[in-house]
PDB file of C-alpha atoms in Angstrom:
ATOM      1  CA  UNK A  10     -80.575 -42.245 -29.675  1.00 52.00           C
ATOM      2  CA  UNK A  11     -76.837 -41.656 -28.792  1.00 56.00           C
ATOM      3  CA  UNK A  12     -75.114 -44.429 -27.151  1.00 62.00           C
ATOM      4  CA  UNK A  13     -72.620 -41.572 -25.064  1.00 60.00           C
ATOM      5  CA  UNK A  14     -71.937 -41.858 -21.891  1.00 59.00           C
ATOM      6  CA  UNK A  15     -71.216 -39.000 -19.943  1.00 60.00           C
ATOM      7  CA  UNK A  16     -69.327 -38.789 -16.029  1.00 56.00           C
ATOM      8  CA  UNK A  17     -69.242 -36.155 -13.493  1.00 60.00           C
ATOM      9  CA  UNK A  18     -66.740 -36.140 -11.491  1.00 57.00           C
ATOM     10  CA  UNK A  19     -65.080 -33.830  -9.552  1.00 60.00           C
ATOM     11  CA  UNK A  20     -61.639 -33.984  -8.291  1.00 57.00           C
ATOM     12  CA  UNK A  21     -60.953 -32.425  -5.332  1.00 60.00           C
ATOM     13  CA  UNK A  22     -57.908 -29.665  -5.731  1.00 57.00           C
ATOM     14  CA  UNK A  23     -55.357 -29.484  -2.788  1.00 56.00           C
ATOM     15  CA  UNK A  24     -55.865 -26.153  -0.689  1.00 60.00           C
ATOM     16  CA  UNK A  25     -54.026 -23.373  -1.405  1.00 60.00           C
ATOM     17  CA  UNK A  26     -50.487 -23.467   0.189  1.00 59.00           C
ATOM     18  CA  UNK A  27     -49.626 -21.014   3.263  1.00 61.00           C
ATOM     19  CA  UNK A  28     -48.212 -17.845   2.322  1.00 60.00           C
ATOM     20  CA  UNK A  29     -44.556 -17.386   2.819  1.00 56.00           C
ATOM     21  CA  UNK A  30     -43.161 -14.516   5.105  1.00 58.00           C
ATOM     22  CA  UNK A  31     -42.098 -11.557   3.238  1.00 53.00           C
ATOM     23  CA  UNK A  32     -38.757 -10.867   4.166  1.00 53.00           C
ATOM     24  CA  UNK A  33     -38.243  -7.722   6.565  1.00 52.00           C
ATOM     25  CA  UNK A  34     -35.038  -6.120   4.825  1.00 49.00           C
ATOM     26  CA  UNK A  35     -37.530  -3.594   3.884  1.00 50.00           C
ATOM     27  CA  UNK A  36     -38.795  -2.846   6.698  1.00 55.00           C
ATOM     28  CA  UNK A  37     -35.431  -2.191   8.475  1.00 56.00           C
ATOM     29  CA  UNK A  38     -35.044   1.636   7.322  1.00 63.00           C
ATOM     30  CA  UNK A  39     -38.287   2.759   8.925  1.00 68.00           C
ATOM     31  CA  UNK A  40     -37.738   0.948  12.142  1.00 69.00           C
ATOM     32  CA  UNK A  41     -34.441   2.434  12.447  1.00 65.00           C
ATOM     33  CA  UNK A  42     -36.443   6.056  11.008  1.00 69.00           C
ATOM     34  CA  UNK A  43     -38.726   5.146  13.813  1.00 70.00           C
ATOM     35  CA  UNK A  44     -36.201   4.940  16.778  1.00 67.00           C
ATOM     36  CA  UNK A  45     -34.297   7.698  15.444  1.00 65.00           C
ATOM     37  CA  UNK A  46     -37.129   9.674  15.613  1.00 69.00           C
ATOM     38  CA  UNK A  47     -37.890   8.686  19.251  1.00 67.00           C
ATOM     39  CA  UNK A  48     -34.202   8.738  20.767  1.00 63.00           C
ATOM     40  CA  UNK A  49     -34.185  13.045  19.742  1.00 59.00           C
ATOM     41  CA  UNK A  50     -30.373  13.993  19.785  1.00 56.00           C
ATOM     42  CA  UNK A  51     -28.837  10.563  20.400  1.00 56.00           C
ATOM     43  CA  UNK A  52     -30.376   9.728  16.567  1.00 53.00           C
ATOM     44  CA  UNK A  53     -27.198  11.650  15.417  1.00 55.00           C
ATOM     45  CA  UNK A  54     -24.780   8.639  16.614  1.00 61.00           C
ATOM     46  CA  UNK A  55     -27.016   5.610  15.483  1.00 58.00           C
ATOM     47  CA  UNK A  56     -25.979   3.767  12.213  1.00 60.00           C
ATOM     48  CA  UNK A  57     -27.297   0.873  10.305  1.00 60.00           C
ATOM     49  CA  UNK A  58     -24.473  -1.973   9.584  1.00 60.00           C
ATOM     50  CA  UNK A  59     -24.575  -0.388   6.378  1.00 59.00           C
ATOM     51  CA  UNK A  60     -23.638   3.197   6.697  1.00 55.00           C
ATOM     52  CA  UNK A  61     -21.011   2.024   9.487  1.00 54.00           C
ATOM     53  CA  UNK A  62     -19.716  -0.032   6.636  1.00 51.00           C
ATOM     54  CA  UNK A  63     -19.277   3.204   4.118  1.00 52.00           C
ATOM     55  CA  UNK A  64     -17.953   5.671   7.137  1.00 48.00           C
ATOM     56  CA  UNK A  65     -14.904   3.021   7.993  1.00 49.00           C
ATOM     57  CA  UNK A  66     -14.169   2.278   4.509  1.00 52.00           C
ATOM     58  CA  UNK A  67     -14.217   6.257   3.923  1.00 52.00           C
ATOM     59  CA  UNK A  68     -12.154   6.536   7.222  1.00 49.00           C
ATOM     60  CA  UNK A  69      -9.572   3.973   6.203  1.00 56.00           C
ATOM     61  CA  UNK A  70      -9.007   5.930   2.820  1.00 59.00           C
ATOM     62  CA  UNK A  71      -8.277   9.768   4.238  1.00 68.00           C
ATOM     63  CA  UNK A  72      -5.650   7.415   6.830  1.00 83.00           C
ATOM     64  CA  UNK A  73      -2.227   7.823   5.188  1.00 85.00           C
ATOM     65  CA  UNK A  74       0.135   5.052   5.227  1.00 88.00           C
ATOM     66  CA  UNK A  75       2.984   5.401   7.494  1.00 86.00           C
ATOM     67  CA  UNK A  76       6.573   4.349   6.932  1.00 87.00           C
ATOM     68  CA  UNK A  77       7.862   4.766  10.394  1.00 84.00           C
ATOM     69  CA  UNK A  78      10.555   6.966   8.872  1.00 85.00           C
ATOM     70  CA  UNK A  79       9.337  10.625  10.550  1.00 84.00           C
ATOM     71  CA  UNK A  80      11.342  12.282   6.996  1.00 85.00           C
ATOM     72  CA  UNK A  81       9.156  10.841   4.435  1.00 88.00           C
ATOM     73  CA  UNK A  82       6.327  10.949   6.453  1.00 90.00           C
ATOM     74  CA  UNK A  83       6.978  14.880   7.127  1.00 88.00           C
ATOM     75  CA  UNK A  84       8.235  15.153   3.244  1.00 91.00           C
ATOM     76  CA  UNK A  85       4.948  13.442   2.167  1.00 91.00           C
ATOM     77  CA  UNK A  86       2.740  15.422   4.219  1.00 89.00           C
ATOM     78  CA  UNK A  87       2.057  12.772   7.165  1.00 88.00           C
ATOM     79  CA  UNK A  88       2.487   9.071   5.062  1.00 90.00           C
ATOM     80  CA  UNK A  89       2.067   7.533   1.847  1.00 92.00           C
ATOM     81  CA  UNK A  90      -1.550   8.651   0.473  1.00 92.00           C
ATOM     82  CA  UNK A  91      -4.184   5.441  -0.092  1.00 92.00           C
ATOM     83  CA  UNK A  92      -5.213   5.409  -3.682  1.00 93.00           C
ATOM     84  CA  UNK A  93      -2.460   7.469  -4.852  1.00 93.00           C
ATOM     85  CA  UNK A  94       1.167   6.422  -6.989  1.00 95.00           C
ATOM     86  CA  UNK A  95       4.132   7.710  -4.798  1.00 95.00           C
ATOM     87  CA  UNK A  96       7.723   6.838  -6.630  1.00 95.00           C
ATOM     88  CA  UNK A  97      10.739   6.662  -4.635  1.00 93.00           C
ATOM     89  CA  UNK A  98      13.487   7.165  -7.361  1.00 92.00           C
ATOM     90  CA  UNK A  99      17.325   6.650  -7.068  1.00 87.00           C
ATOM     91  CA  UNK A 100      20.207   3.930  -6.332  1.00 77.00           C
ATOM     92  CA  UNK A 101      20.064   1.588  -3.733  1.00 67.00           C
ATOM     93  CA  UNK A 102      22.829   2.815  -2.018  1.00 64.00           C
ATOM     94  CA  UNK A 103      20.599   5.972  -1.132  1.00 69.00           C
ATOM     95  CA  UNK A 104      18.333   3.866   1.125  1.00 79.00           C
ATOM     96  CA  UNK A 105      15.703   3.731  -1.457  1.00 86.00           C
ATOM     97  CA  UNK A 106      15.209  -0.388  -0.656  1.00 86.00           C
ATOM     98  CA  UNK A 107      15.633   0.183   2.774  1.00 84.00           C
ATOM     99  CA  UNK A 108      12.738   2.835   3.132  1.00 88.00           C
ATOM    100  CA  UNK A 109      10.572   0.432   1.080  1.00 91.00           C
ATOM    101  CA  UNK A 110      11.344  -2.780   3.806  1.00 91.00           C
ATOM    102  CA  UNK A 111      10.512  -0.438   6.406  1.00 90.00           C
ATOM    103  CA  UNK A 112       7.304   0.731   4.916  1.00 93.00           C
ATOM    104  CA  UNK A 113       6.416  -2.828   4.356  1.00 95.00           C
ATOM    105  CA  UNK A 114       7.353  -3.761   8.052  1.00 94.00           C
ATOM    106  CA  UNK A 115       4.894  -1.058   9.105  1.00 92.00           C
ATOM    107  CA  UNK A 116       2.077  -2.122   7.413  1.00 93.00           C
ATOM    108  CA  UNK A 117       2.467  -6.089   8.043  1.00 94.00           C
ATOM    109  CA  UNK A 118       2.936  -5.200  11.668  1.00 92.00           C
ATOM    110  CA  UNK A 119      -0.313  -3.358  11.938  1.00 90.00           C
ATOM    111  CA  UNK A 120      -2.263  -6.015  10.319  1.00 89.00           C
ATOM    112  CA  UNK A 121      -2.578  -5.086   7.220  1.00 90.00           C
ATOM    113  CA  UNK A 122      -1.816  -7.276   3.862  1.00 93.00           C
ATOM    114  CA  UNK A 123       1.186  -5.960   1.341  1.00 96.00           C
ATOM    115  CA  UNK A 124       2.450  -7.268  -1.545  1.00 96.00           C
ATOM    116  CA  UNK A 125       5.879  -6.700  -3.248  1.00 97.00           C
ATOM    117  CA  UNK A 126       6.576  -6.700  -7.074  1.00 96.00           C
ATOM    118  CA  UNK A 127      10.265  -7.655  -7.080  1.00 94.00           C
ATOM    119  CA  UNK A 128      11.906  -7.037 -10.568  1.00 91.00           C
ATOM    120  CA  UNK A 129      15.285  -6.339  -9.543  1.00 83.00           C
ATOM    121  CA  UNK A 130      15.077  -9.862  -7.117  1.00 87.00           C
ATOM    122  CA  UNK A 131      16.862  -8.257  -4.393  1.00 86.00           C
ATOM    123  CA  UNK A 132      14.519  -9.086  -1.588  1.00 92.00           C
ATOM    124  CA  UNK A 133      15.920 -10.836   1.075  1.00 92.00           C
ATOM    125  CA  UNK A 134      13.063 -12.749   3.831  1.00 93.00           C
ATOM    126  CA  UNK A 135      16.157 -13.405   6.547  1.00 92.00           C
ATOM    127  CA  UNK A 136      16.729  -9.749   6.976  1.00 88.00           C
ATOM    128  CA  UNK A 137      13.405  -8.253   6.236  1.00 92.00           C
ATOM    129  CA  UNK A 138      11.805 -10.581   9.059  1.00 92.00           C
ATOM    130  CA  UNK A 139      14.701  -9.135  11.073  1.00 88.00           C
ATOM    131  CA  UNK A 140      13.655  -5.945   9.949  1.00 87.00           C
ATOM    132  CA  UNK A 141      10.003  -6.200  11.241  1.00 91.00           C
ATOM    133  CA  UNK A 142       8.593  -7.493   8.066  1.00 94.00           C
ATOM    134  CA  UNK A 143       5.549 -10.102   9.573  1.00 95.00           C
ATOM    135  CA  UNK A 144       6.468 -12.801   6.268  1.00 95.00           C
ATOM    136  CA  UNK A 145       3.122 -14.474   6.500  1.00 95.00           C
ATOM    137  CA  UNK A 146       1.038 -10.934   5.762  1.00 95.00           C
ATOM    138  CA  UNK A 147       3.385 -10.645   2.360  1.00 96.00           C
ATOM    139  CA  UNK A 148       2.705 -11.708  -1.600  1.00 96.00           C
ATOM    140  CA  UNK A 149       6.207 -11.900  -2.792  1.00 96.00           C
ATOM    141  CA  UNK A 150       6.080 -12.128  -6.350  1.00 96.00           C
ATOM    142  CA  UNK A 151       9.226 -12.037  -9.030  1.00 95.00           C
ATOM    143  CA  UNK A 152       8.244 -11.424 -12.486  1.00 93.00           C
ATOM    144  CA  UNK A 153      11.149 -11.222 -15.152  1.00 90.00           C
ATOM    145  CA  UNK A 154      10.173  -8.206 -17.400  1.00 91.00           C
ATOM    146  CA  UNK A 155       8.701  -4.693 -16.812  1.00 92.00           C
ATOM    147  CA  UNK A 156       5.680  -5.499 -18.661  1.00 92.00           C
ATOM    148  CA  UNK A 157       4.784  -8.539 -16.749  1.00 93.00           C
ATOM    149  CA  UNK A 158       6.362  -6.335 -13.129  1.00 94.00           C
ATOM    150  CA  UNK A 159       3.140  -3.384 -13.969  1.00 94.00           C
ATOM    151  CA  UNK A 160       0.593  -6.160 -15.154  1.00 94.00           C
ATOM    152  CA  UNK A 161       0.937  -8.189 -11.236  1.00 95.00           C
ATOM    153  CA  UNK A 162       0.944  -4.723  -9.315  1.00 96.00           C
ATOM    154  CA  UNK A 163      -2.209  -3.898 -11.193  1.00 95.00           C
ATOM    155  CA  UNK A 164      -4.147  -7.599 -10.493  1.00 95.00           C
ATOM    156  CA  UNK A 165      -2.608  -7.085  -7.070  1.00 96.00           C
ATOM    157  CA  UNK A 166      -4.166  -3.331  -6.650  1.00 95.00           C
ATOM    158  CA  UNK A 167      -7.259  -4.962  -7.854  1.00 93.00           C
ATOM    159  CA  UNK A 168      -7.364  -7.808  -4.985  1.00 91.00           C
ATOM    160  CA  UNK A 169      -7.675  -5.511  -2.524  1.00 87.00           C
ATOM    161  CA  UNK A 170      -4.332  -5.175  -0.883  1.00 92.00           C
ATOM    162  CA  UNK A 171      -3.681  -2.118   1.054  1.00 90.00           C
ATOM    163  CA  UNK A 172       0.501  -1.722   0.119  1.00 95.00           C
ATOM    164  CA  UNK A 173       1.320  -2.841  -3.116  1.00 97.00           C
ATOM    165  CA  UNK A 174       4.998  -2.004  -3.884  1.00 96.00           C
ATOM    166  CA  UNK A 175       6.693  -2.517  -7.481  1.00 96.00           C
ATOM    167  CA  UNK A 176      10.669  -2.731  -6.733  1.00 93.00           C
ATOM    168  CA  UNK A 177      12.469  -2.230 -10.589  1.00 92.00           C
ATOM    169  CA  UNK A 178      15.767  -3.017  -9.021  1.00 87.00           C
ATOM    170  CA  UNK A 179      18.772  -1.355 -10.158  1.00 84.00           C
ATOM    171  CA  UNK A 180      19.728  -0.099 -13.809  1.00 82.00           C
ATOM    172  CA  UNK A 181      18.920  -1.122 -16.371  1.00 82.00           C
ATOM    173  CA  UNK A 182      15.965  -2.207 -15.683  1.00 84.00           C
ATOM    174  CA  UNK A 183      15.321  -5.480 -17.266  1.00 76.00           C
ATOM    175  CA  UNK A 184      12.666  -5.664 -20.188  1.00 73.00           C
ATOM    176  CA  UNK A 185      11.390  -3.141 -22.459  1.00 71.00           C
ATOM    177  CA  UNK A 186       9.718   0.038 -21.614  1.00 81.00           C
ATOM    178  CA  UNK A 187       6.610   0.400 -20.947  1.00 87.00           C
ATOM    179  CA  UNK A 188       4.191   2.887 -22.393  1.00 89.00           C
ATOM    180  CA  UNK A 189       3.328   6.211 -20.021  1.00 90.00           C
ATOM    181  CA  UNK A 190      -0.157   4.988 -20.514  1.00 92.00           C
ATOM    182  CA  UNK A 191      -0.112   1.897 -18.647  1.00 93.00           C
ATOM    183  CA  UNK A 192       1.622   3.848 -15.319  1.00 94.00           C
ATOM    184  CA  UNK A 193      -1.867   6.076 -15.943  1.00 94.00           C
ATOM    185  CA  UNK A 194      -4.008   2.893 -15.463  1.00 95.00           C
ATOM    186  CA  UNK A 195      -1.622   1.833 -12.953  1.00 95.00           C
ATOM    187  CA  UNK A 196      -2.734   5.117 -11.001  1.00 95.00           C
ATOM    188  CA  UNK A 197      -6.272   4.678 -11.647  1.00 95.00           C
ATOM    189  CA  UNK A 198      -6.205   1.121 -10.230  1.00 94.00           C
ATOM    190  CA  UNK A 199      -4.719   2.717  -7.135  1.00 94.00           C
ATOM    191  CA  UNK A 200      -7.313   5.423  -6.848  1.00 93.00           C
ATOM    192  CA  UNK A 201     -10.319   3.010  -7.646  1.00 91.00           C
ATOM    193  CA  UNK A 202      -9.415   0.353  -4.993  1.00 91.00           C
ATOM    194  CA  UNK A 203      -7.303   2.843  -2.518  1.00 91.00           C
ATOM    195  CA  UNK A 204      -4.301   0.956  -2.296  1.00 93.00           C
ATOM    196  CA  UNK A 205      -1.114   2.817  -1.154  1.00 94.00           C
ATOM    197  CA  UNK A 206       1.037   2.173  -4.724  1.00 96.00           C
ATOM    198  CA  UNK A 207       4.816   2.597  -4.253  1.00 95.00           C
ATOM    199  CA  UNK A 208       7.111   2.323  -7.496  1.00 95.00           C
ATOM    200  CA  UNK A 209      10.966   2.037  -6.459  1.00 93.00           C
ATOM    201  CA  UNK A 210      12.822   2.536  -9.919  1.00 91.00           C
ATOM    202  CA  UNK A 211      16.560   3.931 -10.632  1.00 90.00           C
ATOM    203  CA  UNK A 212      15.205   6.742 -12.172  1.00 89.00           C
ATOM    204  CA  UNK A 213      11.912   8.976 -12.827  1.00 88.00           C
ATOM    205  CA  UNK A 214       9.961   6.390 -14.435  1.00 90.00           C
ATOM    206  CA  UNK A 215       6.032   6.877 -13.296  1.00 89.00           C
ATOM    207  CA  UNK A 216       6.167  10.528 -15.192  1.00 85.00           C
ATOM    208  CA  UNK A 217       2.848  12.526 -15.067  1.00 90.00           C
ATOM    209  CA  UNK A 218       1.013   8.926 -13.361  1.00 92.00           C
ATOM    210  CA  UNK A 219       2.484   9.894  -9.801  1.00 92.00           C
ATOM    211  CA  UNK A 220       0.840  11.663  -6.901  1.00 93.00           C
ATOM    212  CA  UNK A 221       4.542  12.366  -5.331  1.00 93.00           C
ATOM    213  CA  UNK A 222       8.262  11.759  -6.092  1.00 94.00           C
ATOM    214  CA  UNK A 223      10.806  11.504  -3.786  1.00 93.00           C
ATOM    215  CA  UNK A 224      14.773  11.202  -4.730  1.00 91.00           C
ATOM    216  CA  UNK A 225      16.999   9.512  -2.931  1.00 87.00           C
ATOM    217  CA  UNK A 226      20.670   9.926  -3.150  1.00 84.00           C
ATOM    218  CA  UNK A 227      23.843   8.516  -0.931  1.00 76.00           C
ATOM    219  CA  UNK A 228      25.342  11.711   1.192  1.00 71.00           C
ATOM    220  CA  UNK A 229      28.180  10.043   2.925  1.00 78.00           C
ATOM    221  CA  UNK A 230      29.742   6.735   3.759  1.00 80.00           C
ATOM    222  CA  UNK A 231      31.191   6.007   7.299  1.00 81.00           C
ATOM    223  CA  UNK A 232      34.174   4.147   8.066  1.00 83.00           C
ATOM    224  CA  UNK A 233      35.729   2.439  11.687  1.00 84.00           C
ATOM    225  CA  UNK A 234      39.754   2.885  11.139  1.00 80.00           C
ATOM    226  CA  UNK A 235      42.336   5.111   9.876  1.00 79.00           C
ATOM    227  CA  UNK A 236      45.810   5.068   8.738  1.00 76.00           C
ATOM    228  CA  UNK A 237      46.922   1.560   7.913  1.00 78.00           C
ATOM    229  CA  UNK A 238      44.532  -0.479   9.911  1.00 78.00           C
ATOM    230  CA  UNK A 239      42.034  -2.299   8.146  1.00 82.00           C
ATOM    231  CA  UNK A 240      38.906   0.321   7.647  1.00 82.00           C
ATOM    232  CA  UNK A 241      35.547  -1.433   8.042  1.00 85.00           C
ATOM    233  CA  UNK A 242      32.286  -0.010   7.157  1.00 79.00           C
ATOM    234  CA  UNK A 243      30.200   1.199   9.742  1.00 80.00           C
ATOM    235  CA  UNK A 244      27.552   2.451   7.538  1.00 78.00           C
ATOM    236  CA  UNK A 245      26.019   5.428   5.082  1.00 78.00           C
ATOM    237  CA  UNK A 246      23.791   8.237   4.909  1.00 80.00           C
ATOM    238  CA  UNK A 247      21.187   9.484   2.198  1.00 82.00           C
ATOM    239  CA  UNK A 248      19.476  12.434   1.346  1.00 85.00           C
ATOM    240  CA  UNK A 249      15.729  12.253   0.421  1.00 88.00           C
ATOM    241  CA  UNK A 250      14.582  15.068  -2.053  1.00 90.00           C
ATOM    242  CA  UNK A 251      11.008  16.135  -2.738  1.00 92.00           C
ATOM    243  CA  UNK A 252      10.912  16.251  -6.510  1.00 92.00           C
ATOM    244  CA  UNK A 253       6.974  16.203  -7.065  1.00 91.00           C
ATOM    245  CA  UNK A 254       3.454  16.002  -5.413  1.00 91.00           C
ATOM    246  CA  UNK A 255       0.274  17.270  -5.954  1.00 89.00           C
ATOM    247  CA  UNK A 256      -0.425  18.942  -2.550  1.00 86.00           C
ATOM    248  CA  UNK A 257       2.711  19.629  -1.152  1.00 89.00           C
ATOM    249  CA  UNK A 258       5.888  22.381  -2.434  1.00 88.00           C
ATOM    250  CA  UNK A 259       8.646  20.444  -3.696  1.00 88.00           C
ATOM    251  CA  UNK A 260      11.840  20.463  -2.544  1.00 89.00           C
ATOM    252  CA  UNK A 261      11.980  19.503   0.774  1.00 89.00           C
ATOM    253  CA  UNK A 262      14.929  17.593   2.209  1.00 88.00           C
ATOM    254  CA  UNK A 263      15.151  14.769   4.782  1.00 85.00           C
ATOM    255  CA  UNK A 264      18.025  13.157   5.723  1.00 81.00           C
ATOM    256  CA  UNK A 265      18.528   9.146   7.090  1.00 78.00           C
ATOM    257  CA  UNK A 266      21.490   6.871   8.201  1.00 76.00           C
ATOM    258  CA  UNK A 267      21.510   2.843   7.715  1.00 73.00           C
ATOM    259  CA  UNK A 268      23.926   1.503  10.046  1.00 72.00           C
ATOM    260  CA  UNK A 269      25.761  -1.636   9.867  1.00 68.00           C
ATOM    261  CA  UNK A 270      25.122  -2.433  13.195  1.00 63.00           C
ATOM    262  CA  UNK A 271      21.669  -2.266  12.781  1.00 61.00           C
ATOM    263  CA  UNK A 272      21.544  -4.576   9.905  1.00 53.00           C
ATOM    264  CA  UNK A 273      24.196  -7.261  12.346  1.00 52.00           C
ATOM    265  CA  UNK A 274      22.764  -6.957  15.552  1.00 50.00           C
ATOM    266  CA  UNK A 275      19.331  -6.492  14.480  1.00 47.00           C
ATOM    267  CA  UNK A 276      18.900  -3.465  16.706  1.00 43.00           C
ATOM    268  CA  UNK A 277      15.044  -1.661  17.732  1.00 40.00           C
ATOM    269  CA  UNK A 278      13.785   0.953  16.141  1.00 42.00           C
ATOM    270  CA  UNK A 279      14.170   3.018  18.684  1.00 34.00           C
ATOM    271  CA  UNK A 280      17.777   2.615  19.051  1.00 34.00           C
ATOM    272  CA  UNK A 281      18.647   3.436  15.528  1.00 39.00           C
ATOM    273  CA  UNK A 282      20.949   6.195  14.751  1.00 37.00           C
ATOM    274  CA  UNK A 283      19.620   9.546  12.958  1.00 36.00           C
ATOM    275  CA  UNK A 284      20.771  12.341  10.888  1.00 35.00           C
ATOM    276  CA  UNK A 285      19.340  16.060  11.122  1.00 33.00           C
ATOM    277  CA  UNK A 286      16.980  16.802   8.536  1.00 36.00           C
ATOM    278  CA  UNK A 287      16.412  19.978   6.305  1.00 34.00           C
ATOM    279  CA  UNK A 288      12.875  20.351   5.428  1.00 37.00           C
ATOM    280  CA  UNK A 289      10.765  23.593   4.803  1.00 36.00           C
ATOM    281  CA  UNK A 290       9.630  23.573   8.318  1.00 34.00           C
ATOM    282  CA  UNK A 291      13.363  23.489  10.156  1.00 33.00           C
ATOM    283  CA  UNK A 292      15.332  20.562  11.049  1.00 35.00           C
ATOM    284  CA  UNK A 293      13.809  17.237  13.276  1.00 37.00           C
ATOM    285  CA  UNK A 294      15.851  14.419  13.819  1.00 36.00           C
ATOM    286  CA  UNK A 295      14.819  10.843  12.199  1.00 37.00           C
ATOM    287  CA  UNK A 296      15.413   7.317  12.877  1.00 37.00           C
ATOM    288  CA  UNK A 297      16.901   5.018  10.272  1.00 38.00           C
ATOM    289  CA  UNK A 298      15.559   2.061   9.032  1.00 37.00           C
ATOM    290  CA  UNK A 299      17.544  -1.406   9.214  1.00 36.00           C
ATOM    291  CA  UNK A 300      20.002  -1.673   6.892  1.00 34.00           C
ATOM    292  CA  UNK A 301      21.304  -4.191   4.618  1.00 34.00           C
ATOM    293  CA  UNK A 302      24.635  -2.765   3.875  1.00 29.00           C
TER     294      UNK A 302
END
C-alpha cells in the first residue's frame, strides 16, 4: 500500500477584469453620416476636423504669393505660385535684391515664416526691417558654396516654410556648379511641400527646373544737379522681362523705380514713386520697393 499523499485544493482565481471602453474614433463617421442625413441641404456645409484640414491646406496651395510689387504680380499671373521654382535673373542694380526684400516683407508681415539662402552675403537686417521685413519670422542662413547654398534651400523647403528664397549674389558666383539635376529635385521639393521657391542668380541658372523666369535689367539712373554742382543720386529704374513660365506668354514687360529717398527716409509703400509699365495687357502704374541704393 502506497504511502502518497494526495491534496485538493483549489485556489480561488481573481474575477475577470472590467472591459475597457472601445474608443469611439470609429464611430465618428456615421454620427456625422447620421446628422448629415437629418440636416437635408445644410449637410453640404458640414465638415469633420479632418476634411476642413485637407480643404485649407488645398486652399492655401492654389493662393499665390504676393510681392506687393503690382508688375511681377501682373507679369507672373497674380504672385509667385506655391510649390513652384520662379528665378529672378540679372544684376543687382536692376532691382533684382530689392524685389526679393519686398517679397520677403510681404510674407513676414502676413504671418507667414520665410527663410533666405544668402550666398552672395548681401543681406542687410537694418534696412530690410526698415523695409517691412518682420526679423523674428526670418531663417537667415549664409552658406559659402553653391553646393552647400541648394542643399539648405532644399532642408528648408522640406521644414515646411512657405518662402524659401536662395540669393547667389553677384558674379561669379562663388563655388562650383552645380549639376541641372539637383535644381530638378530642388523643384520637386517645392512642389511636394508647396513652398513658394525663389532663386535670385546673375544669370539663367535654374534651366528647365523653373516654373517662371523673370529678367531684370537697370533702365536708367537719376541724378539731383547739373553743370558743375555736385550731382547726387536720387535713384534708378529697372525693367523686368518675362523670359519663361509655364502658363503664361513670355515677354511681358514691367517697369519699377528704387528711390534714394525711400531707402533714407524710410518712406510707406504707398508713397513710393512708380514707373509706367508695358505688359501685354497695356500700361498700369507700379509702386517701387525700398531701395538700398
Amino acid at each position: 500500500m502506497s504511502n502518497a499523499l494526495s491534496f485538493n485544493y483549489q485556489i480561488p482565481l481573481s474575477p475577470e477584469p472590467p472591459a475597457l471602453p472601445l474608443p469611439e474614433t470609429a464611430a465618428v463617421p456615421s454620427r456625422l453620416k447620421s446628422i448629415r442625413d437629418n440636416l437635408g441641404a445644410a449637410a453640404f456645409h458640414l465638415s469633420s476636423a479632418a476634411e476642413l484640414s485637407r480643404s485649407l491646406e488645398k486652399t492655401r496651395r492654389t493662393e499665390p504669393v504676393l510681392t506687393t510689387l503690382t508688375g511681377i504680380d501682373q507679369l507672373l499671373g497674380g504672385g509667385l505660385s506655391r510649390g513652384k521654382l520662379t528665378e529672378i535673373a540679372g544684376n543687382r542694380s536692376g532691382g533684382r535684391f530689392s524685389a526679393i526684400i519686398a517679397t520677403v516683407a510681404a510674407v513676414t508681415s502676413s504671418g507667414e515664416a520665410a527663410a533666405l539662402v544668402d550666398l552672395g552675403d548681401h543681406f542687410d537686417p537694418q534696412l530690410a526691417e526698415a523695409a517691412g521685413v518682420e526679423l523674428p519670422r526670418l531663417l537667415w542662413v549664409r552658406p559659402q558654396r553653391l553646393k552647400d547654398a541648394v542643399a539648405c534651400a532644399e532642408m528648408l523647403i522640406h521644414t515646411g516654410f512657405q518662402l524659401v528664397v536662395l540669393d547667389l549674389g553677384m558674379h561669379p558666383v562663388r563655388g562650383a556648379r552645380v549639376p541641372e539635376a539637383a535644381w530638378v529635385r530642388l523643384a520637386r521639393a517645392a512642389e511636394g511641400s508647396g513652398t513658394a521657391l525663389i532663386v535670385s542668380s546673375p544669370y539663367p541658372i535654374s534651366r528647365t527646373a523653373s516654373d517662371a523666369v523673370l529678367s531684370a535689367k537697370r533702365a536708367h539712373i537719376f541724378w539731383q544737379g547739373s553743370g558743375q554742382t555736385p550731382r547726387i543720386l536720387t535713384g534708378t529704374s529697372s525693367l523686368l522681362t518675362l523670359e519663361k513660365h509655364r502658363h503664361r506668354r513670355p515677354g511681358g514687360i514691367a517697369g519699377m523705380r528704387l528711390l534714394t529717398s525711400d531707402a533714407i527716409g524710410n518712406a510707406p509703400a504707398s508713397s513710393r514713386s512708380a514707373v509706367p509699365a508695358v505688359q501685354e495687357s497695356g500700361s498700369s502704374p507700379l509702386p517701387a520697393p525700398v531701395s538700398s541704393v
